[in-house]
PDB file of C-alpha atoms in Angstrom:
ATOM      1  CA  MET A 662      26.597  -3.975  -3.962  1.00 87.00           C
ATOM      2  CA  GLU A 663      26.061  -7.644  -3.116  1.00 95.00           C
ATOM      3  CA  PHE A 664      23.320  -9.286  -1.066  1.00 97.00           C
ATOM      4  CA  GLU A 665      25.456 -10.004   2.018  1.00 97.00           C
ATOM      5  CA  ALA A 666      26.775  -6.435   2.140  1.00 97.00           C
ATOM      6  CA  VAL A 667      23.226  -5.041   2.023  1.00 98.00           C
ATOM      7  CA  MET A 668      22.098  -7.337   4.827  1.00 98.00           C
ATOM      8  CA  GLN A 669      25.081  -6.289   6.940  1.00 98.00           C
ATOM      9  CA  GLU A 670      24.329  -2.606   6.422  1.00 97.00           C
ATOM     10  CA  LEU A 671      20.672  -3.099   7.269  1.00 98.00           C
ATOM     11  CA  GLU A 672      21.572  -4.987  10.442  1.00 98.00           C
ATOM     12  CA  ALA A 673      23.953  -2.212  11.481  1.00 98.00           C
ATOM     13  CA  LEU A 674      21.161   0.364  11.097  1.00 98.00           C
ATOM     14  CA  GLY A 675      18.679  -1.591  13.210  1.00 98.00           C
ATOM     15  CA  LYS A 676      17.334  -0.050  16.411  1.00 98.00           C
ATOM     16  CA  GLU A 677      15.570  -2.008  19.134  1.00 97.00           C
ATOM     17  CA  ARG A 678      12.952   0.719  19.606  1.00 97.00           C
ATOM     18  CA  THR A 679      12.063   0.694  15.904  1.00 98.00           C
ATOM     19  CA  LYS A 680      11.995  -3.094  15.912  1.00 98.00           C
ATOM     20  CA  LYS A 681       9.503  -3.125  18.791  1.00 98.00           C
ATOM     21  CA  MET A 682       7.322  -0.578  16.972  1.00 97.00           C
ATOM     22  CA  TYR A 683       7.243  -2.722  13.832  1.00 97.00           C
ATOM     23  CA  MET A 684       6.432  -5.826  15.871  1.00 97.00           C
ATOM     24  CA  THR A 685       3.593  -4.005  17.611  1.00 95.00           C
ATOM     25  CA  ASN A 686       2.105  -3.457  14.150  1.00 94.00           C
ATOM     26  CA  GLY A 687       2.455  -7.108  13.176  1.00 95.00           C
ATOM     27  CA  ALA A 688       6.032  -7.656  12.012  1.00 97.00           C
ATOM     28  CA  GLN A 689       7.656 -10.927  13.025  1.00 97.00           C
ATOM     29  CA  GLU A 690      11.206 -12.138  13.374  1.00 97.00           C
ATOM     30  CA  PRO A 691      13.499 -11.909  11.545  1.00 97.00           C
ATOM     31  CA  LEU A 692      13.858  -8.137  11.386  1.00 98.00           C
ATOM     32  CA  PHE A 693      16.416  -5.519  12.439  1.00 98.00           C
ATOM     33  CA  GLY A 694      14.259  -2.437  13.036  1.00 98.00           C
ATOM     34  CA  VAL A 695      15.578  -0.025  10.396  1.00 98.00           C
ATOM     35  CA  ALA A 696      13.905   3.351   9.943  1.00 97.00           C
ATOM     36  CA  THR A 697      12.930   3.538   6.274  1.00 94.00           C
ATOM     37  CA  GLY A 698      14.569   6.925   5.748  1.00 93.00           C
ATOM     38  CA  GLN A 699      17.923   5.437   6.694  1.00 96.00           C
ATOM     39  CA  MET A 700      17.793   3.112   3.697  1.00 96.00           C
ATOM     40  CA  LYS A 701      18.284   5.887   1.143  1.00 94.00           C
ATOM     41  CA  PRO A 702      22.120   5.851   1.307  1.00 95.00           C
ATOM     42  CA  ILE A 703      22.076   2.109   0.618  1.00 97.00           C
ATOM     43  CA  LYS A 704      19.851   2.629  -2.407  1.00 96.00           C
ATOM     44  CA  LYS A 705      22.433   5.035  -3.826  1.00 95.00           C
ATOM     45  CA  LYS A 706      24.917   2.162  -3.754  1.00 96.00           C
ATOM     46  CA  THR A 707      22.633  -0.483  -5.238  1.00 97.00           C
ATOM     47  CA  GLY A 708      20.468   1.499  -7.626  1.00 96.00           C
ATOM     48  CA  LEU A 709      17.372  -0.270  -8.921  1.00 97.00           C
ATOM     49  CA  ASN A 710      18.213  -3.960  -9.016  1.00 98.00           C
ATOM     50  CA  GLN A 711      15.511  -6.579  -9.516  1.00 98.00           C
ATOM     51  CA  PRO A 712      17.693  -9.687  -8.974  1.00 98.00           C
ATOM     52  CA  LEU A 713      18.936  -8.240  -5.673  1.00 98.00           C
ATOM     53  CA  ALA A 714      15.390  -7.231  -4.728  1.00 98.00           C
ATOM     54  CA  GLU A 715      14.257 -10.814  -5.248  1.00 98.00           C
ATOM     55  CA  GLN A 716      17.036 -12.127  -2.998  1.00 98.00           C
ATOM     56  CA  LEU A 717      16.160  -9.658  -0.271  1.00 98.00           C
ATOM     57  CA  TYR A 718      12.414 -10.239  -0.446  1.00 98.00           C
ATOM     58  CA  ALA A 719      12.886 -13.994  -0.220  1.00 98.00           C
ATOM     59  CA  THR A 720      14.634 -13.699   3.169  1.00 98.00           C
ATOM     60  CA  GLY A 721      11.372 -13.015   5.010  1.00 98.00           C
ATOM     61  CA  ASN A 722      13.265 -10.347   6.972  1.00 98.00           C
ATOM     62  CA  TYR A 723      10.914  -7.357   7.181  1.00 98.00           C
ATOM     63  CA  ASP A 724      13.629  -4.730   6.683  1.00 98.00           C
ATOM     64  CA  ALA A 725      15.094  -6.623   3.734  1.00 98.00           C
ATOM     65  CA  MET A 726      11.625  -7.020   2.232  1.00 98.00           C
ATOM     66  CA  TYR A 727      10.989  -3.294   2.548  1.00 98.00           C
ATOM     67  CA  PHE A 728      14.300  -2.454   0.912  1.00 98.00           C
ATOM     68  CA  ALA A 729      13.450  -4.936  -1.840  1.00 98.00           C
ATOM     69  CA  GLY A 730      10.452  -2.767  -2.647  1.00 98.00           C
ATOM     70  CA  VAL A 731      12.666   0.328  -2.718  1.00 97.00           C
ATOM     71  CA  ILE A 732      15.054  -1.095  -5.321  1.00 98.00           C
ATOM     72  CA  ALA A 733      12.659  -3.294  -7.311  1.00 98.00           C
ATOM     73  CA  GLU A 734      12.045  -2.686 -11.009  1.00 98.00           C
ATOM     74  CA  PRO A 735       8.238  -2.906 -11.267  1.00 98.00           C
ATOM     75  CA  LYS A 736       8.105  -2.621 -15.043  1.00 96.00           C
ATOM     76  CA  VAL A 737      10.099  -5.835 -15.467  1.00 97.00           C
ATOM     77  CA  MET A 738       8.072  -7.761 -12.882  1.00 98.00           C
ATOM     78  CA  THR A 739       5.404 -10.104 -14.204  1.00 98.00           C
ATOM     79  CA  GLU A 740       1.980 -10.882 -12.788  1.00 98.00           C
ATOM     80  CA  ALA A 741       3.446 -14.121 -11.445  1.00 98.00           C
ATOM     81  CA  ASP A 742       6.188 -12.122  -9.686  1.00 98.00           C
ATOM     82  CA  PHE A 743       3.654  -9.899  -7.965  1.00 98.00           C
ATOM     83  CA  ASP A 744       1.523 -12.897  -7.007  1.00 98.00           C
ATOM     84  CA  ARG A 745       4.606 -14.488  -5.461  1.00 98.00           C
ATOM     85  CA  TRP A 746       5.324 -11.310  -3.509  1.00 98.00           C
ATOM     86  CA  ILE A 747       1.782 -10.955  -2.193  1.00 98.00           C
ATOM     87  CA  ASP A 748       1.738 -14.627  -1.202  1.00 98.00           C
ATOM     88  CA  ARG A 749       4.732 -13.941   1.073  1.00 98.00           C
ATOM     89  CA  ALA A 750       3.147 -10.841   2.628  1.00 98.00           C
ATOM     90  CA  TYR A 751       2.132 -11.877   6.127  1.00 97.00           C
ATOM     91  CA  PHE A 752       0.845  -8.527   7.469  1.00 97.00           C
ATOM     92  CA  TYR A 753      -0.508  -5.271   6.131  1.00 97.00           C
ATOM     93  CA  MET A 754       2.729  -3.246   6.187  1.00 97.00           C
ATOM     94  CA  ILE A 755       4.081  -5.671   3.598  1.00 98.00           C
ATOM     95  CA  SER A 756       0.920  -6.084   1.527  1.00 98.00           C
ATOM     96  CA  ASP A 757      -0.068  -2.389   1.454  1.00 98.00           C
ATOM     97  CA  TYR A 758       3.232  -0.529   1.792  1.00 97.00           C
ATOM     98  CA  ILE A 759       5.670  -2.796  -0.049  1.00 98.00           C
ATOM     99  CA  VAL A 760       3.785  -4.954  -2.542  1.00 98.00           C
ATOM    100  CA  ALA A 761       0.974  -2.530  -3.418  1.00 98.00           C
ATOM    101  CA  VAL A 762       3.392   0.389  -3.708  1.00 98.00           C
ATOM    102  CA  THR A 763       5.702  -1.574  -6.006  1.00 98.00           C
ATOM    103  CA  LEU A 764       2.778  -2.763  -8.104  1.00 98.00           C
ATOM    104  CA  ALA A 765       1.543   0.827  -8.503  1.00 98.00           C
ATOM    105  CA  GLU A 766       4.586   1.611 -10.655  1.00 97.00           C
ATOM    106  CA  ALA A 767       3.991  -1.349 -12.993  1.00 97.00           C
ATOM    107  CA  ASP A 768       2.198  -1.165 -16.329  1.00 97.00           C
ATOM    108  CA  ILE A 769       0.053  -4.134 -15.261  1.00 98.00           C
ATOM    109  CA  ALA A 770      -0.994  -2.520 -11.970  1.00 98.00           C
ATOM    110  CA  GLN A 771      -4.715  -2.285 -12.606  1.00 98.00           C
ATOM    111  CA  GLN A 772      -5.183  -5.814 -13.947  1.00 98.00           C
ATOM    112  CA  VAL A 773      -3.324  -7.322 -10.977  1.00 98.00           C
ATOM    113  CA  ALA A 774      -5.107  -5.081  -8.464  1.00 98.00           C
ATOM    114  CA  ASP A 775      -8.492  -6.038  -9.965  1.00 98.00           C
ATOM    115  CA  LYS A 776      -7.686  -9.725  -9.495  1.00 98.00           C
ATOM    116  CA  TRP A 777      -6.621  -9.205  -5.889  1.00 98.00           C
ATOM    117  CA  ILE A 778      -9.714  -7.154  -5.057  1.00 98.00           C
ATOM    118  CA  ALA A 779     -11.819 -10.128  -6.166  1.00 98.00           C
ATOM    119  CA  SER A 780      -9.842 -12.499  -3.916  1.00 97.00           C
ATOM    120  CA  ASP A 781     -11.169 -14.106  -0.739  1.00 95.00           C
ATOM    121  CA  GLU A 782      -7.794 -13.538   0.932  1.00 97.00           C
ATOM    122  CA  GLU A 783      -7.726 -10.547   3.275  1.00 97.00           C
ATOM    123  CA  LEU A 784      -4.274  -9.180   2.461  1.00 98.00           C
ATOM    124  CA  LYS A 785      -4.719  -9.633  -1.292  1.00 98.00           C
ATOM    125  CA  ARG A 786      -7.930  -7.626  -1.161  1.00 98.00           C
ATOM    126  CA  SER A 787      -6.268  -5.010   0.990  1.00 98.00           C
ATOM    127  CA  ALA A 788      -3.310  -4.757  -1.389  1.00 98.00           C
ATOM    128  CA  GLY A 789      -5.586  -4.470  -4.419  1.00 98.00           C
ATOM    129  CA  TRP A 790      -7.536  -1.549  -2.974  1.00 98.00           C
ATOM    130  CA  SER A 791      -4.338   0.025  -1.650  1.00 98.00           C
ATOM    131  CA  CYS A 792      -2.736  -0.184  -5.074  1.00 98.00           C
ATOM    132  CA  TYR A 793      -5.553   1.907  -6.513  1.00 98.00           C
ATOM    133  CA  CYS A 794      -4.999   4.464  -3.747  1.00 98.00           C
ATOM    134  CA  TRP A 795      -1.331   4.764  -4.722  1.00 98.00           C
ATOM    135  CA  LEU A 796      -2.243   4.911  -8.404  1.00 98.00           C
ATOM    136  CA  LEU A 797      -4.933   7.569  -8.063  1.00 98.00           C
ATOM    137  CA  GLY A 798      -2.708   9.659  -5.838  1.00 97.00           C
ATOM    138  CA  ASN A 799       0.047   9.744  -8.443  1.00 97.00           C
ATOM    139  CA  ARG A 800      -1.173   9.245 -12.023  1.00 97.00           C
ATOM    140  CA  LYS A 801      -3.141  11.710 -14.146  1.00 97.00           C
ATOM    141  CA  ASP A 802      -6.927  11.422 -14.030  1.00 98.00           C
ATOM    142  CA  HIS A 803      -7.167  10.658 -17.751  1.00 97.00           C
ATOM    143  CA  GLU A 804      -5.261   7.399 -17.211  1.00 97.00           C
ATOM    144  CA  PHE A 805      -8.310   5.898 -15.494  1.00 98.00           C
ATOM    145  CA  SER A 806     -11.740   4.886 -16.724  1.00 98.00           C
ATOM    146  CA  VAL A 807     -14.348   7.007 -14.957  1.00 98.00           C
ATOM    147  CA  GLU A 808     -16.881   4.200 -15.381  1.00 98.00           C
ATOM    148  CA  LYS A 809     -14.529   1.646 -13.841  1.00 98.00           C
ATOM    149  CA  MET A 810     -13.667   3.871 -10.882  1.00 98.00           C
ATOM    150  CA  ALA A 811     -17.383   4.509 -10.345  1.00 98.00           C
ATOM    151  CA  ASP A 812     -18.000   0.747 -10.313  1.00 98.00           C
ATOM    152  CA  LEU A 813     -15.235   0.306  -7.741  1.00 98.00           C
ATOM    153  CA  LEU A 814     -16.792   3.010  -5.578  1.00 98.00           C
ATOM    154  CA  ASP A 815     -20.101   1.163  -5.715  1.00 98.00           C
ATOM    155  CA  LEU A 816     -18.354  -2.111  -4.873  1.00 98.00           C
ATOM    156  CA  ALA A 817     -16.685  -0.492  -1.878  1.00 98.00           C
ATOM    157  CA  LYS A 818     -19.999   0.979  -0.702  1.00 98.00           C
ATOM    158  CA  ASN A 819     -21.826  -2.337  -0.981  1.00 98.00           C
ATOM    159  CA  THR A 820     -19.210  -4.599   0.595  1.00 98.00           C
ATOM    160  CA  ILE A 821     -17.070  -2.570   3.008  1.00 98.00           C
ATOM    161  CA  HIS A 822     -19.040  -3.317   6.176  1.00 98.00           C
ATOM    162  CA  ASP A 823     -18.743  -7.072   5.638  1.00 97.00           C
ATOM    163  CA  ALA A 824     -15.171  -7.066   4.355  1.00 97.00           C
ATOM    164  CA  PRO A 825     -12.197  -8.545   6.278  1.00 96.00           C
ATOM    165  CA  GLU A 826     -10.750  -6.110   8.805  1.00 96.00           C
ATOM    166  CA  ARG A 827      -7.636  -5.026   6.901  1.00 96.00           C
ATOM    167  CA  ALA A 828      -9.568  -4.680   3.659  1.00 97.00           C
ATOM    168  CA  LYS A 829     -11.927  -2.265   5.411  1.00 98.00           C
ATOM    169  CA  TYR A 830      -9.027   0.123   5.992  1.00 97.00           C
ATOM    170  CA  SER A 831      -7.976   0.010   2.346  1.00 98.00           C
ATOM    171  CA  MET A 832     -11.518   0.321   0.997  1.00 98.00           C
ATOM    172  CA  ASN A 833     -12.219   3.283   3.270  1.00 98.00           C
ATOM    173  CA  ASN A 834      -8.974   4.851   2.083  1.00 98.00           C
ATOM    174  CA  PHE A 835     -10.003   4.199  -1.527  1.00 98.00           C
ATOM    175  CA  ILE A 836     -13.231   6.173  -1.080  1.00 98.00           C
ATOM    176  CA  TYR A 837     -11.241   8.999   0.493  1.00 98.00           C
ATOM    177  CA  THR A 838      -8.581   8.915  -2.228  1.00 98.00           C
ATOM    178  CA  VAL A 839     -11.117   9.070  -5.053  1.00 98.00           C
ATOM    179  CA  ALA A 840     -12.740  12.081  -3.400  1.00 98.00           C
ATOM    180  CA  VAL A 841      -9.424  13.877  -3.013  1.00 98.00           C
ATOM    181  CA  SER A 842      -7.286  12.753  -5.961  1.00 98.00           C
ATOM    182  CA  PHE A 843      -9.721  11.795  -8.743  1.00 98.00           C
ATOM    183  CA  VAL A 844     -11.626  14.963  -9.556  1.00 98.00           C
ATOM    184  CA  PRO A 845     -14.130  13.438 -12.063  1.00 98.00           C
ATOM    185  CA  LEU A 846     -15.718  11.403  -9.252  1.00 98.00           C
ATOM    186  CA  HIS A 847     -15.208  13.774  -6.337  1.00 98.00           C
ATOM    187  CA  GLU A 848     -18.932  14.359  -5.789  1.00 98.00           C
ATOM    188  CA  LYS A 849     -19.834  10.672  -6.102  1.00 98.00           C
ATOM    189  CA  ALA A 850     -17.125   9.713  -3.606  1.00 98.00           C
ATOM    190  CA  VAL A 851     -18.379  12.360  -1.168  1.00 98.00           C
ATOM    191  CA  GLU A 852     -21.901  10.952  -1.452  1.00 98.00           C
ATOM    192  CA  ILE A 853     -20.735   7.370  -1.004  1.00 98.00           C
ATOM    193  CA  ALA A 854     -18.606   8.275   2.016  1.00 98.00           C
ATOM    194  CA  SER A 855     -21.728   9.767   3.583  1.00 98.00           C
ATOM    195  CA  GLU A 856     -23.821   6.691   2.719  1.00 98.00           C
ATOM    196  CA  VAL A 857     -21.208   4.315   4.112  1.00 98.00           C
ATOM    197  CA  GLY A 858     -20.860   6.251   7.359  1.00 97.00           C
ATOM    198  CA  PRO A 859     -18.501   5.082  10.115  1.00 97.00           C
ATOM    199  CA  VAL A 860     -16.925   1.667   9.477  1.00 98.00           C
ATOM    200  CA  GLU A 861     -16.326  -0.505  12.518  1.00 97.00           C
ATOM    201  CA  VAL A 862     -12.976  -2.287  12.655  1.00 96.00           C
ATOM    202  CA  GLN A 863     -11.359  -4.456  15.265  1.00 90.00           C
ATOM    203  CA  LYS A 864      -7.880  -3.262  16.204  1.00 83.00           C
ATOM    204  CA  GLY A 865      -6.522  -5.924  18.498  1.00 79.00           C
ATOM    205  CA  LYS A 866      -8.885  -6.009  21.462  1.00 84.00           C
ATOM    206  CA  LYS A 867     -10.203  -2.529  20.703  1.00 91.00           C
ATOM    207  CA  THR A 868     -12.963  -1.393  18.383  1.00 94.00           C
ATOM    208  CA  ASP A 869     -12.182   1.553  16.144  1.00 94.00           C
ATOM    209  CA  TYR A 870     -14.259   3.477  13.602  1.00 96.00           C
ATOM    210  CA  LEU A 871     -13.138   4.717  10.191  1.00 97.00           C
ATOM    211  CA  ASN A 872     -14.865   7.789   8.797  1.00 98.00           C
ATOM    212  CA  ALA A 873     -14.014   8.753   5.221  1.00 98.00           C
ATOM    213  CA  SER A 874     -16.405  11.722   5.311  1.00 98.00           C
ATOM    214  CA  GLU A 875     -14.495  13.421   8.108  1.00 97.00           C
ATOM    215  CA  ARG A 876     -11.172  12.940   6.325  1.00 97.00           C
ATOM    216  CA  ILE A 877     -12.589  14.211   3.047  1.00 98.00           C
ATOM    217  CA  GLN A 878     -13.971  17.329   4.705  1.00 98.00           C
ATOM    218  CA  LYS A 879     -10.569  18.072   6.207  1.00 97.00           C
ATOM    219  CA  ALA A 880      -9.016  17.795   2.745  1.00 97.00           C
ATOM    220  CA  ILE A 881     -11.684  20.110   1.328  1.00 97.00           C
ATOM    221  CA  ASP A 882     -11.013  22.626   4.100  1.00 98.00           C
ATOM    222  CA  LYS A 883      -7.296  22.534   3.255  1.00 97.00           C
ATOM    223  CA  GLU A 884      -8.056  22.945  -0.478  1.00 97.00           C
ATOM    224  CA  GLU A 885      -6.340  19.625  -1.266  1.00 97.00           C
ATOM    225  CA  ILE A 886      -8.834  18.355  -3.865  1.00 97.00           C
ATOM    226  CA  GLY A 887      -6.896  17.272  -6.953  1.00 97.00           C
ATOM    227  CA  PHE A 888      -3.777  16.392  -4.944  1.00 96.00           C
ATOM    228  CA  LYS A 889      -1.225  14.215  -6.729  1.00 96.00           C
ATOM    229  CA  ARG A 890       2.087  13.060  -5.266  1.00 93.00           C
ATOM    230  CA  ARG A 891       5.160  13.300  -7.479  1.00 90.00           C
ATOM    231  CA  HIS A 892       6.470   9.831  -6.672  1.00 90.00           C
ATOM    232  CA  VAL A 893       4.907   6.631  -5.356  1.00 90.00           C
ATOM    233  CA  ARG A 894       8.071   5.118  -3.920  1.00 84.00           C
ATOM    234  CA  CYS A 895      10.535   7.011  -1.771  1.00 66.00           C
TER     235      CYS A 895
END
């Protein structure tokens, strides 16, 4: 399936209501407003296709960029490829739900995520922390260094309140994810969530508060500790 045919199918699936919802969350023109679940039939026609994914991502069209993540081949992407993708991410639904998700299936995921976490750029930091959330929620515990994850927990604890707004969301989610999906550090993550307490974030003109402890307790109550998802991408 060629680039133009994919773009035509995406445009045909666009809905004004979905488009407005995406724009409320930060998406900008161009976009069609395609519900992500409606992309699955197109994927069956394209299969995984990195050259096509690159064409789609380069359009700057949000729906095309999302579909690029669906059909990308993360294991053939280089660090430079991922850096190029994150540089084009202009809001969190791209950085955290397209780029970070795609990176989480790459062999170089941790080294790239570590670099982004150390960045001064808000969406790079957010994507780096988000990538670890996707990784921890999918891969076996033995694939991670307990010492390294403990250091990241400490970094989150010590810097979250002064972090850029979007990074706060991802760092808070990291603490929660370690507590739920990385059993070796469950207790430490619970303690750190309590120490961190509510995290103030600005959401537009409103102030919101993130509370990892409350989310963790809900997961404990539902007996979800140790949860792993079967797939990262849809």
